[in-house]
Amino acid sequence: MKKLTDFLEKYLSPLGAKLGNQRHLQALANGMMMTLPLLVIGSLFMMLNNPPINLETVDMATSNVFIRFLINWKQWAMANSEWILAPYNMTFGMLGLMTSFAVSYCLAKSHKMNAAVSGIMTMSVFLLVCSKVVQVPAGEGSISAITSQYLTSDGMFVALILSFACVEITRMVDKLGIKVKFPSSVPSMVTTFVNSILPLLINIIIIYGLNLILVSSLGKSMPEAIMSLLTPAIEVGNNIWVYAGIIMFSNILWFLGINGTSVVFSIVFMIGLAGTGANAEMVAQGLAPTNAMNLQLFRYAMLGGAGGTLGLILLMWKSKSAKLKSLARISIVPGLCSINEPITFGVPMVYNPIMAIPYILTPSICVVAGYYAQVWGWITPGYIADPSFIPFFVQGWMSGMDIKNVLFMFLCIAFSVVMYYPFFKAYEKVAVQKEIEEAKEEEFEW
């Protein structure tokens, strides 16, 4: 174990630290978090439009008051679905567009550039290459509309690439020093306006020009070309075993004292959110969600926080060690909300060879189990973006509005208890013996 720990510390610790501090990955993670409140609000209207009841299996005449309420709710939602889903369409349904602004904003801010202007520039360029104006029939004539295929979660990967490209092009223009200098008496907003014209023009010339070249030579727009190139990489990321490996890598970093969640968050969150968005679009069309690679997988990995430590907290609750017992009482509420720094650094789990195996493996096993539970139809694939840092059972129900999802989480916690038990008992003996020795030392000092 010492050789393994030394190996991980020598090779993975520097890599994890470097990835955790990488500017573009940080911008990606922070930008995705910026969009989360809008996604949660959009998901609430998705829930309002999809009450948990099947009209084909119930009868209004023989049902109780609660079931009749759900029936009436379902009928009202079906009759007014277009209006109910409008907030969803303008929030969750615009994920690609929102991501283009948020990620470029965070990246520009890290470069100490004008973040708001950079975000607006990127959003404008994104609209330019990812959408087009079309004429649609309306009454006796027609109206102008824009296509929205890549404004949704389908365009999220395109939005990330354009966000990085636009900010770096703008940064290049700034480095060249091509700016108009005004006297201090000129309002700053005028200076910002004038000096934003050239970067925006250059971004449009480069990116939209490349888009026109791709259309004329390949018959594909830039989003179509990017997605065709990224499809193999996306398929690799959407592989459950690769995903489980990423989660395992995160927990190895935690074991080494590095915040592994922050390192891999942008990757797993992006993969999960794309799947959740695809499922949400299916549900909005009246279809059943089928994408098992959704945001809920990350929730299964975080039952109690990194390391899936909620089961360990339950074991510690009745521990013979006074330290572990008190830690359990301190950690139970944060653990229910997937926060486990008290456990990770209090037990500690960092550089703890006895607890390393369950700490590293438990989350990945729960992720794989959650994937196949969805594929086999035991639980409902997640189609709602639930808020972070709320109790896990609320997240489980919100993800697919299915109580079976919550029950599955409790099964994962039970598995965590079993997985941690032999290692916990071994570590408990060490902790108790240490407490006895410390008590004897105190008596000796007196």
GROMACS .gro file of C-alpha atoms in nm:
model
  446
    1MET     CA    1   0.000   0.000   0.000
    2LYS     CA    2   0.288   0.237   0.076
    3LYS     CA    3   0.438   0.172  -0.267
    4LEU     CA    4   0.099   0.239  -0.428
    5THR     CA    5   0.054   0.559  -0.227
    6ASP     CA    6   0.404   0.677  -0.321
    7PHE     CA    7   0.333   0.602  -0.688
    8LEU     CA    8   0.004   0.793  -0.685
    9GLU     CA    9   0.161   1.086  -0.502
   10LYS     CA   10   0.452   1.102  -0.745
   11TYR     CA   11   0.260   1.079  -1.074
   12LEU     CA   12  -0.109   1.158  -1.021
   13SER     CA   13  -0.085   1.432  -0.760
   14PRO     CA   14   0.100   1.679  -0.987
   15LEU     CA   15  -0.133   1.593  -1.276
   16GLY     CA   16  -0.442   1.650  -1.064
   17ALA     CA   17  -0.309   1.979  -0.930
   18LYS     CA   18  -0.228   2.098  -1.282
   19LEU     CA   19  -0.571   2.001  -1.418
   20GLY     CA   20  -0.745   2.161  -1.120
   21ASN     CA   21  -0.571   2.491  -1.193
   22GLN     CA   22  -0.613   2.480  -1.570
   23ARG     CA   23  -0.778   2.807  -1.674
   24HIS     CA   24  -1.009   2.669  -1.944
   25LEU     CA   25  -1.133   2.380  -1.731
   26GLN     CA   26  -1.202   2.619  -1.445
   27ALA     CA   27  -1.395   2.848  -1.680
   28LEU     CA   28  -1.592   2.548  -1.805
   29ALA     CA   29  -1.684   2.436  -1.454
   30ASN     CA   30  -1.771   2.788  -1.334
   31GLY     CA   31  -1.966   2.865  -1.649
   32MET     CA   32  -2.174   2.550  -1.620
   33MET     CA   33  -2.252   2.638  -1.260
   34MET     CA   34  -2.371   2.982  -1.374
   35THR     CA   35  -2.635   2.819  -1.593
   36LEU     CA   36  -2.758   2.583  -1.321
   37PRO     CA   37  -3.017   2.816  -1.158
   38LEU     CA   38  -3.187   2.869  -1.495
   39LEU     CA   39  -3.183   2.495  -1.561
   40VAL     CA   40  -3.342   2.423  -1.223
   41ILE     CA   41  -3.620   2.676  -1.287
   42GLY     CA   42  -3.679   2.527  -1.631
   43SER     CA   43  -3.694   2.181  -1.476
   44LEU     CA   44  -3.964   2.294  -1.231
   45PHE     CA   45  -4.192   2.375  -1.524
   46MET     CA   46  -4.103   2.040  -1.678
   47MET     CA   47  -4.223   1.881  -1.353
   48LEU     CA   48  -4.541   2.090  -1.364
   49ASN     CA   49  -4.608   1.964  -1.715
   50ASN     CA   50  -4.550   1.599  -1.622
   51PRO     CA   51  -4.738   1.496  -1.306
   52PRO     CA   52  -4.645   1.144  -1.187
   53ILE     CA   53  -4.953   0.959  -1.311
   54ASN     CA   54  -5.056   0.749  -1.611
   55LEU     CA   55  -5.415   0.821  -1.718
   56GLU     CA   56  -5.441   0.476  -1.878
   57THR     CA   57  -5.403   0.301  -1.542
   58VAL     CA   58  -5.644   0.504  -1.326
   59ASP     CA   59  -6.017   0.567  -1.314
   60MET     CA   60  -6.158   0.898  -1.194
   61ALA     CA   61  -6.476   0.733  -1.061
   62THR     CA   62  -6.297   0.487  -0.830
   63SER     CA   63  -5.992   0.692  -0.730
   64ASN     CA   64  -5.926   0.870  -0.401
   65VAL     CA   65  -5.896   1.246  -0.361
   66PHE     CA   66  -5.518   1.255  -0.422
   67ILE     CA   67  -5.538   1.046  -0.740
   68ARG     CA   68  -5.827   1.258  -0.870
   69PHE     CA   69  -5.614   1.566  -0.808
   70LEU     CA   70  -5.331   1.413  -1.013
   71ILE     CA   71  -5.575   1.319  -1.290
   72ASN     CA   72  -5.709   1.674  -1.309
   73TRP     CA   73  -5.353   1.809  -1.301
   74LYS     CA   74  -5.252   1.578  -1.588
   75GLN     CA   75  -5.552   1.675  -1.798
   76TRP     CA   76  -5.489   2.045  -1.738
   77ALA     CA   77  -5.119   2.003  -1.827
   78MET     CA   78  -5.203   1.820  -2.150
   79ALA     CA   79  -5.443   2.097  -2.253
   80ASN     CA   80  -5.196   2.378  -2.172
   81SER     CA   81  -4.862   2.213  -2.240
   82GLU     CA   82  -4.744   2.480  -2.486
   83TRP     CA   83  -4.784   2.757  -2.228
   84ILE     CA   84  -4.652   2.557  -1.933
   85LEU     CA   85  -4.335   2.461  -2.119
   86ALA     CA   86  -4.258   2.815  -2.239
   87PRO     CA   87  -4.032   2.891  -1.936
   88TYR     CA   88  -3.860   2.555  -1.989
   89ASN     CA   89  -3.800   2.628  -2.357
   90MET     CA   90  -3.648   2.967  -2.276
   91THR     CA   91  -3.419   2.834  -1.998
   92PHE     CA   92  -3.326   2.465  -2.017
   93GLY     CA   93  -3.419   2.468  -2.386
   94MET     CA   94  -3.156   2.737  -2.451
   95LEU     CA   95  -2.869   2.552  -2.278
   96GLY     CA   96  -2.626   2.591  -2.569
   97LEU     CA   97  -2.685   2.965  -2.597
   98MET     CA   98  -2.655   3.020  -2.221
   99THR     CA   99  -2.337   2.812  -2.206
  100SER     CA  100  -2.173   3.021  -2.481
  101PHE     CA  101  -2.216   3.334  -2.270
  102ALA     CA  102  -2.139   3.186  -1.928
  103VAL     CA  103  -1.817   3.000  -2.018
  104SER     CA  104  -1.672   3.288  -2.221
  105TYR     CA  105  -1.763   3.525  -1.936
  106CYS     CA  106  -1.570   3.313  -1.683
  107LEU     CA  107  -1.271   3.262  -1.914
  108ALA     CA  108  -1.248   3.633  -1.996
  109LYS     CA  109  -1.275   3.716  -1.627
  110SER     CA  110  -0.983   3.484  -1.549
  111HIS     CA  111  -0.780   3.672  -1.815
  112LYS     CA  112  -0.885   4.004  -1.651
  113MET     CA  113  -1.067   4.108  -1.969
  114ASN     CA  114  -1.407   4.272  -1.994
  115ALA     CA  115  -1.607   3.960  -1.910
  116ALA     CA  116  -1.955   4.090  -1.993
  117VAL     CA  117  -1.852   4.221  -2.335
  118SER     CA  118  -1.670   3.895  -2.413
  119GLY     CA  119  -1.980   3.696  -2.318
  120ILE     CA  120  -2.203   3.904  -2.543
  121MET     CA  121  -1.956   3.875  -2.832
  122THR     CA  122  -1.945   3.498  -2.801
  123MET     CA  123  -2.322   3.472  -2.778
  124SER     CA  124  -2.358   3.682  -3.095
  125VAL     CA  125  -2.106   3.470  -3.287
  126PHE     CA  126  -2.271   3.152  -3.154
  127LEU     CA  127  -2.611   3.267  -3.284
  128LEU     CA  128  -2.453   3.362  -3.615
  129VAL     CA  129  -2.309   3.017  -3.689
  130CYS     CA  130  -2.552   2.794  -3.497
  131SER     CA  131  -2.883   2.934  -3.613
  132LYS     CA  132  -3.039   3.083  -3.924
  133VAL     CA  133  -3.348   3.279  -4.012
  134VAL     CA  134  -3.624   3.083  -4.186
  135GLN     CA  135  -3.974   3.167  -4.304
  136VAL     CA  136  -4.254   2.962  -4.149
  137PRO     CA  137  -4.622   2.966  -4.246
  138ALA     CA  138  -4.847   3.179  -4.024
  139GLY     CA  139  -5.209   3.236  -4.119
  140GLU     CA  140  -5.229   3.363  -4.475
  141GLY     CA  141  -4.865   3.465  -4.489
  142SER     CA  142  -4.540   3.375  -4.315
  143ILE     CA  143  -4.321   3.501  -4.034
  144SER     CA  144  -3.946   3.499  -3.974
  145ALA     CA  145  -3.812   3.256  -3.716
  146ILE     CA  146  -3.471   3.122  -3.615
  147THR     CA  147  -3.378   2.756  -3.600
  148SER     CA  148  -3.304   2.629  -3.250
  149GLN     CA  149  -3.143   2.287  -3.294
  150TYR     CA  150  -2.800   2.396  -3.169
  151LEU     CA  151  -2.933   2.650  -2.920
  152THR     CA  152  -3.036   2.357  -2.697
  153SER     CA  153  -2.822   2.094  -2.527
  154ASP     CA  154  -2.733   1.968  -2.878
  155GLY     CA  155  -2.512   2.274  -2.918
  156MET     CA  156  -2.342   2.266  -2.581
  157PHE     CA  157  -2.012   2.123  -2.706
  158VAL     CA  158  -2.012   2.372  -2.994
  159ALA     CA  159  -2.076   2.651  -2.743
  160LEU     CA  160  -1.771   2.546  -2.539
  161ILE     CA  161  -1.541   2.548  -2.842
  162LEU     CA  162  -1.669   2.886  -2.962
  163SER     CA  163  -1.641   3.029  -2.612
  164PHE     CA  164  -1.273   2.941  -2.592
  165ALA     CA  165  -1.207   3.054  -2.951
  166CYS     CA  166  -1.382   3.392  -2.922
  167VAL     CA  167  -1.215   3.485  -2.594
  168GLU     CA  168  -0.869   3.387  -2.720
  169ILE     CA  169  -0.919   3.581  -3.045
  170THR     CA  170  -1.028   3.887  -2.846
  171ARG     CA  171  -0.730   3.842  -2.615
  172MET     CA  172  -0.498   3.827  -2.917
  173VAL     CA  173  -0.640   4.159  -3.043
  174ASP     CA  174  -0.586   4.311  -2.697
  175LYS     CA  175  -0.225   4.190  -2.690
  176LEU     CA  176  -0.158   4.355  -3.025
  177GLY     CA  177  -0.258   4.681  -2.860
  178ILE     CA  178  -0.504   4.780  -3.131
  179LYS     CA  179  -0.712   5.015  -2.918
  180VAL     CA  180  -0.839   5.367  -2.928
  181LYS     CA  181  -0.718   5.568  -2.630
  182PHE     CA  182  -0.951   5.835  -2.502
  183PRO     CA  183  -0.886   6.106  -2.244
  184SER     CA  184  -1.002   6.035  -1.891
  185SER     CA  185  -1.295   6.272  -1.937
  186VAL     CA  186  -1.461   6.030  -2.183
  187PRO     CA  187  -1.706   5.793  -2.007
  188SER     CA  188  -1.577   5.437  -1.971
  189MET     CA  189  -1.883   5.297  -2.147
  190VAL     CA  190  -1.789   5.491  -2.463
  191THR     CA  191  -1.434   5.352  -2.448
  192THR     CA  192  -1.566   5.000  -2.403
  193PHE     CA  193  -1.808   5.039  -2.694
  194VAL     CA  194  -1.546   5.167  -2.937
  195ASN     CA  195  -1.283   4.910  -2.840
  196SER     CA  196  -1.530   4.623  -2.870
  197ILE     CA  197  -1.602   4.687  -3.238
  198LEU     CA  198  -1.274   4.554  -3.378
  199PRO     CA  199  -1.257   4.231  -3.170
  200LEU     CA  200  -1.619   4.152  -3.259
  201LEU     CA  201  -1.553   4.218  -3.628
  202ILE     CA  202  -1.242   3.997  -3.626
  203ASN     CA  203  -1.430   3.719  -3.446
  204ILE     CA  204  -1.706   3.732  -3.706
  205ILE     CA  205  -1.461   3.739  -3.997
  206ILE     CA  206  -1.261   3.441  -3.866
  207ILE     CA  207  -1.537   3.220  -3.726
  208TYR     CA  208  -1.823   3.303  -3.960
  209GLY     CA  209  -1.577   3.301  -4.251
  210LEU     CA  210  -1.468   2.951  -4.152
  211ASN     CA  211  -1.835   2.854  -4.127
  212LEU     CA  212  -1.896   2.971  -4.488
  213ILE     CA  213  -1.588   2.780  -4.608
  214LEU     CA  214  -1.715   2.460  -4.443
  215VAL     CA  215  -2.060   2.503  -4.595
  216SER     CA  216  -1.922   2.559  -4.944
  217SER     CA  217  -1.657   2.284  -4.934
  218LEU     CA  218  -1.817   2.013  -4.716
  219GLY     CA  219  -2.183   2.102  -4.729
  220LYS     CA  220  -2.181   2.121  -4.348
  221SER     CA  221  -2.210   2.420  -4.119
  222MET     CA  222  -1.955   2.466  -3.842
  223PRO     CA  223  -2.177   2.308  -3.573
  224GLU     CA  224  -2.241   2.005  -3.795
  225ALA     CA  225  -1.871   1.970  -3.875
  226ILE     CA  226  -1.767   2.006  -3.509
  227MET     CA  227  -2.023   1.752  -3.393
  228SER     CA  228  -1.917   1.502  -3.661
  229LEU     CA  229  -1.556   1.534  -3.543
  230LEU     CA  230  -1.649   1.517  -3.175
  231THR     CA  231  -1.887   1.224  -3.209
  232PRO     CA  232  -1.616   0.959  -3.141
  233ALA     CA  233  -1.491   1.151  -2.836
  234ILE     CA  234  -1.844   1.205  -2.709
  235GLU     CA  235  -1.920   0.836  -2.752
  236VAL     CA  236  -1.608   0.751  -2.547
  237GLY     CA  237  -1.717   0.993  -2.274
  238ASN     CA  238  -2.066   0.847  -2.283
  239ASN     CA  239  -1.926   0.501  -2.220
  240ILE     CA  240  -2.023   0.403  -1.866
  241TRP     CA  241  -1.686   0.239  -1.799
  242VAL     CA  242  -1.496   0.551  -1.904
  243TYR     CA  243  -1.732   0.759  -1.691
  244ALA     CA  244  -1.677   0.529  -1.392
  245GLY     CA  245  -1.302   0.557  -1.449
  246ILE     CA  246  -1.325   0.938  -1.437
  247ILE     CA  247  -1.511   0.914  -1.105
  248MET     CA  248  -1.245   0.676  -0.973
  249PHE     CA  249  -0.971   0.917  -1.080
  250SER     CA  250  -1.152   1.194  -0.889
  251ASN     CA  251  -1.154   0.989  -0.570
  252ILE     CA  252  -0.787   0.896  -0.608
  253LEU     CA  253  -0.713   1.269  -0.616
  254TRP     CA  254  -0.923   1.320  -0.301
  255PHE     CA  255  -0.722   1.042  -0.139
  256LEU     CA  256  -0.410   1.243  -0.222
  257GLY     CA  257  -0.558   1.558  -0.067
  258ILE     CA  258  -0.658   1.725  -0.396
  259ASN     CA  259  -1.016   1.832  -0.463
  260GLY     CA  260  -1.084   1.570  -0.728
  261THR     CA  261  -1.444   1.678  -0.778
  262SER     CA  262  -1.333   2.021  -0.898
  263VAL     CA  263  -1.090   1.856  -1.141
  264VAL     CA  264  -1.344   1.629  -1.313
  265PHE     CA  265  -1.663   1.825  -1.245
  266SER     CA  266  -1.667   2.009  -1.576
  267ILE     CA  267  -1.636   1.681  -1.768
  268VAL     CA  268  -1.890   1.468  -1.580
  269PHE     CA  269  -2.134   1.756  -1.540
  270MET     CA  270  -2.120   1.837  -1.911
  271ILE     CA  271  -2.177   1.473  -2.009
  272GLY     CA  272  -2.458   1.433  -1.756
  273LEU     CA  273  -2.628   1.759  -1.843
  274ALA     CA  274  -2.625   1.678  -2.214
  275GLY     CA  275  -2.799   1.347  -2.141
  276THR     CA  276  -3.048   1.507  -1.905
  277GLY     CA  277  -3.124   1.771  -2.168
  278ALA     CA  278  -3.181   1.504  -2.433
  279ASN     CA  279  -3.417   1.318  -2.198
  280ALA     CA  280  -3.600   1.642  -2.115
  281GLU     CA  281  -3.661   1.707  -2.484
  282MET     CA  282  -3.804   1.356  -2.521
  283VAL     CA  283  -4.036   1.403  -2.223
  284ALA     CA  284  -4.147   1.743  -2.359
  285GLN     CA  285  -4.253   1.560  -2.676
  286GLY     CA  286  -4.451   1.306  -2.476
  287LEU     CA  287  -4.192   1.029  -2.505
  288ALA     CA  288  -4.023   0.823  -2.234
  289PRO     CA  289  -3.664   0.922  -2.144
  290THR     CA  290  -3.407   0.665  -2.256
  291ASN     CA  291  -3.061   0.822  -2.212
  292ALA     CA  292  -2.895   0.648  -1.918
  293MET     CA  293  -2.590   0.877  -1.927
  294ASN     CA  294  -2.753   1.168  -1.747
  295LEU     CA  295  -2.685   1.399  -1.456
  296GLN     CA  296  -2.829   1.152  -1.205
  297LEU     CA  297  -2.524   0.926  -1.244
  298PHE     CA  298  -2.312   1.193  -1.076
  299ARG     CA  299  -2.562   1.201  -0.787
  300TYR     CA  300  -2.512   0.826  -0.736
  301ALA     CA  301  -2.137   0.886  -0.710
  302MET     CA  302  -2.186   1.161  -0.450
  303LEU     CA  303  -2.407   0.993  -0.189
  304GLY     CA  304  -2.246   1.151   0.115
  305GLY     CA  305  -1.998   1.337  -0.104
  306ALA     CA  306  -1.678   1.217  -0.267
  307GLY     CA  307  -1.608   0.856  -0.175
  308GLY     CA  308  -1.978   0.774  -0.128
  309THR     CA  309  -1.926   0.808   0.247
  310LEU     CA  310  -2.287   0.821   0.367
  311GLY     CA  311  -2.265   0.451   0.450
  312LEU     CA  312  -1.946   0.516   0.645
  313ILE     CA  313  -2.117   0.792   0.844
  314LEU     CA  314  -2.389   0.544   0.946
  315LEU     CA  315  -2.122   0.300   1.064
  316MET     CA  316  -1.943   0.573   1.257
  317TRP     CA  317  -2.267   0.672   1.433
  318LYS     CA  318  -2.233   0.371   1.668
  319SER     CA  319  -1.855   0.358   1.668
  320LYS     CA  320  -1.655   0.261   1.977
  321SER     CA  321  -1.424   0.550   1.894
  322ALA     CA  322  -1.533   0.878   2.053
  323LYS     CA  323  -1.369   1.074   1.771
  324LEU     CA  324  -1.543   0.881   1.492
  325LYS     CA  325  -1.878   0.893   1.671
  326SER     CA  326  -1.860   1.271   1.716
  327LEU     CA  327  -1.751   1.314   1.354
  328ALA     CA  328  -2.057   1.118   1.241
  329ARG     CA  329  -2.289   1.354   1.426
  330ILE     CA  330  -2.117   1.656   1.277
  331SER     CA  331  -2.114   1.510   0.925
  332ILE     CA  332  -2.462   1.359   0.888
  333VAL     CA  333  -2.643   1.675   0.770
  334PRO     CA  334  -2.369   1.783   0.526
  335GLY     CA  335  -2.347   1.420   0.411
  336LEU     CA  336  -2.717   1.412   0.326
  337CYS     CA  337  -2.643   1.707   0.096
  338SER     CA  338  -2.335   1.543  -0.063
  339ILE     CA  339  -2.079   1.746   0.135
  340ASN     CA  340  -1.815   1.535   0.306
  341GLU     CA  341  -1.511   1.751   0.383
  342PRO     CA  342  -1.564   1.676   0.757
  343ILE     CA  343  -1.520   1.305   0.681
  344THR     CA  344  -1.246   1.337   0.419
  345PHE     CA  345  -1.024   1.557   0.637
  346GLY     CA  346  -1.161   1.464   0.978
  347VAL     CA  347  -1.128   1.083   0.980
  348PRO     CA  348  -0.908   1.146   0.771
  349MET     CA  349  -0.955   0.965   0.440
  350VAL     CA  350  -0.656   1.147   0.290
  351TYR     CA  351  -0.352   0.916   0.281
  352ASN     CA  352  -0.545   0.660   0.483
  353PRO     CA  353  -0.436   0.320   0.344
  354ILE     CA  354  -0.696   0.128   0.546
  355MET     CA  355  -0.993   0.321   0.398
  356ALA     CA  356  -0.849   0.376   0.049
  357ILE     CA  357  -1.015   0.080  -0.127
  358PRO     CA  358  -1.381   0.153  -0.040
  359TYR     CA  359  -1.325   0.528  -0.070
  360ILE     CA  360  -1.196   0.496  -0.427
  361LEU     CA  361  -1.420   0.212  -0.554
  362THR     CA  362  -1.763   0.264  -0.393
  363PRO     CA  363  -1.876   0.566  -0.604
  364SER     CA  364  -1.776   0.405  -0.935
  365ILE     CA  365  -1.960   0.082  -0.851
  366CYS     CA  366  -2.275   0.283  -0.765
  367VAL     CA  367  -2.244   0.471  -1.094
  368VAL     CA  368  -2.226   0.149  -1.297
  369ALA     CA  369  -2.518   0.003  -1.101
  370GLY     CA  370  -2.721   0.320  -1.160
  371TYR     CA  371  -2.651   0.310  -1.532
  372TYR     CA  372  -2.772  -0.048  -1.574
  373ALA     CA  373  -3.068   0.008  -1.342
  374GLN     CA  374  -3.183   0.272  -1.592
  375VAL     CA  375  -3.101   0.061  -1.898
  376TRP     CA  376  -3.296  -0.235  -1.758
  377GLY     CA  377  -3.594  -0.017  -1.670
  378TRP     CA  378  -3.574  -0.058  -1.293
  379ILE     CA  379  -3.558   0.318  -1.239
  380THR     CA  380  -3.648   0.620  -1.454
  381PRO     CA  381  -3.364   0.792  -1.644
  382GLY     CA  382  -3.310   1.144  -1.515
  383TYR     CA  383  -3.469   1.419  -1.722
  384ILE     CA  384  -3.477   1.704  -1.468
  385ALA     CA  385  -3.176   1.912  -1.360
  386ASP     CA  386  -3.209   1.907  -0.983
  387PRO     CA  387  -3.031   2.163  -0.761
  388SER     CA  388  -2.696   2.074  -0.608
  389PHE     CA  389  -2.641   2.048  -0.233
  390ILE     CA  390  -2.997   1.954  -0.141
  391PRO     CA  391  -3.080   1.624   0.038
  392PHE     CA  392  -3.004   1.327  -0.184
  393PHE     CA  393  -3.357   1.183  -0.159
  394VAL     CA  394  -3.502   1.510  -0.293
  395GLN     CA  395  -3.255   1.494  -0.582
  396GLY     CA  396  -3.347   1.132  -0.647
  397TRP     CA  397  -3.718   1.207  -0.670
  398MET     CA  398  -3.675   1.526  -0.873
  399SER     CA  399  -3.449   1.360  -1.131
  400GLY     CA  400  -3.728   1.149  -1.279
  401MET     CA  401  -4.024   1.211  -1.048
  402ASP     CA  402  -4.013   0.842  -0.958
  403ILE     CA  403  -3.996   0.704  -0.603
  404LYS     CA  404  -3.801   0.405  -0.737
  405ASN     CA  405  -3.507   0.639  -0.802
  406VAL     CA  406  -3.503   0.729  -0.432
  407LEU     CA  407  -3.525   0.363  -0.329
  408PHE     CA  408  -3.229   0.287  -0.555
  409MET     CA  409  -3.026   0.555  -0.375
  410PHE     CA  410  -3.101   0.389  -0.042
  411LEU     CA  411  -2.980   0.060  -0.193
  412CYS     CA  412  -2.656   0.235  -0.290
  413ILE     CA  413  -2.618   0.361   0.066
  414ALA     CA  414  -2.676   0.007   0.197
  415PHE     CA  415  -2.407  -0.115  -0.043
  416SER     CA  416  -2.177   0.161   0.090
  417VAL     CA  417  -2.232   0.030   0.444
  418VAL     CA  418  -2.136  -0.324   0.336
  419MET     CA  419  -1.839  -0.200   0.133
  420TYR     CA  420  -1.698   0.012   0.413
  421TYR     CA  421  -1.774  -0.225   0.704
  422PRO     CA  422  -1.460  -0.448   0.715
  423PHE     CA  423  -1.226  -0.156   0.649
  424PHE     CA  424  -1.408   0.060   0.902
  425LYS     CA  425  -1.378  -0.207   1.173
  426ALA     CA  426  -1.006  -0.236   1.106
  427TYR     CA  427  -0.961   0.141   1.123
  428GLU     CA  428  -1.185   0.167   1.430
  429LYS     CA  429  -0.946  -0.061   1.623
  430VAL     CA  430  -0.658   0.169   1.535
  431ALA     CA  431  -0.860   0.479   1.636
  432VAL     CA  432  -0.971   0.327   1.968
  433GLN     CA  433  -0.619   0.213   2.054
  434LYS     CA  434  -0.488   0.561   1.976
  435GLU     CA  435  -0.750   0.720   2.203
  436ILE     CA  436  -0.655   0.481   2.487
  437GLU     CA  437  -0.288   0.569   2.448
  438GLU     CA  438  -0.366   0.941   2.443
  439ALA     CA  439  -0.577   0.905   2.760
  440LYS     CA  440  -0.288   0.725   2.937
  441GLU     CA  441  -0.047   0.999   2.834
  442GLU     CA  442  -0.278   1.261   2.980
  443GLU     CA  443  -0.304   1.069   3.306
  444PHE     CA  444   0.075   1.037   3.317
  445GLU     CA  445   0.115   1.414   3.265
  446TRP     CA  446  -0.122   1.481   3.558
   0.00000   0.00000   0.00000
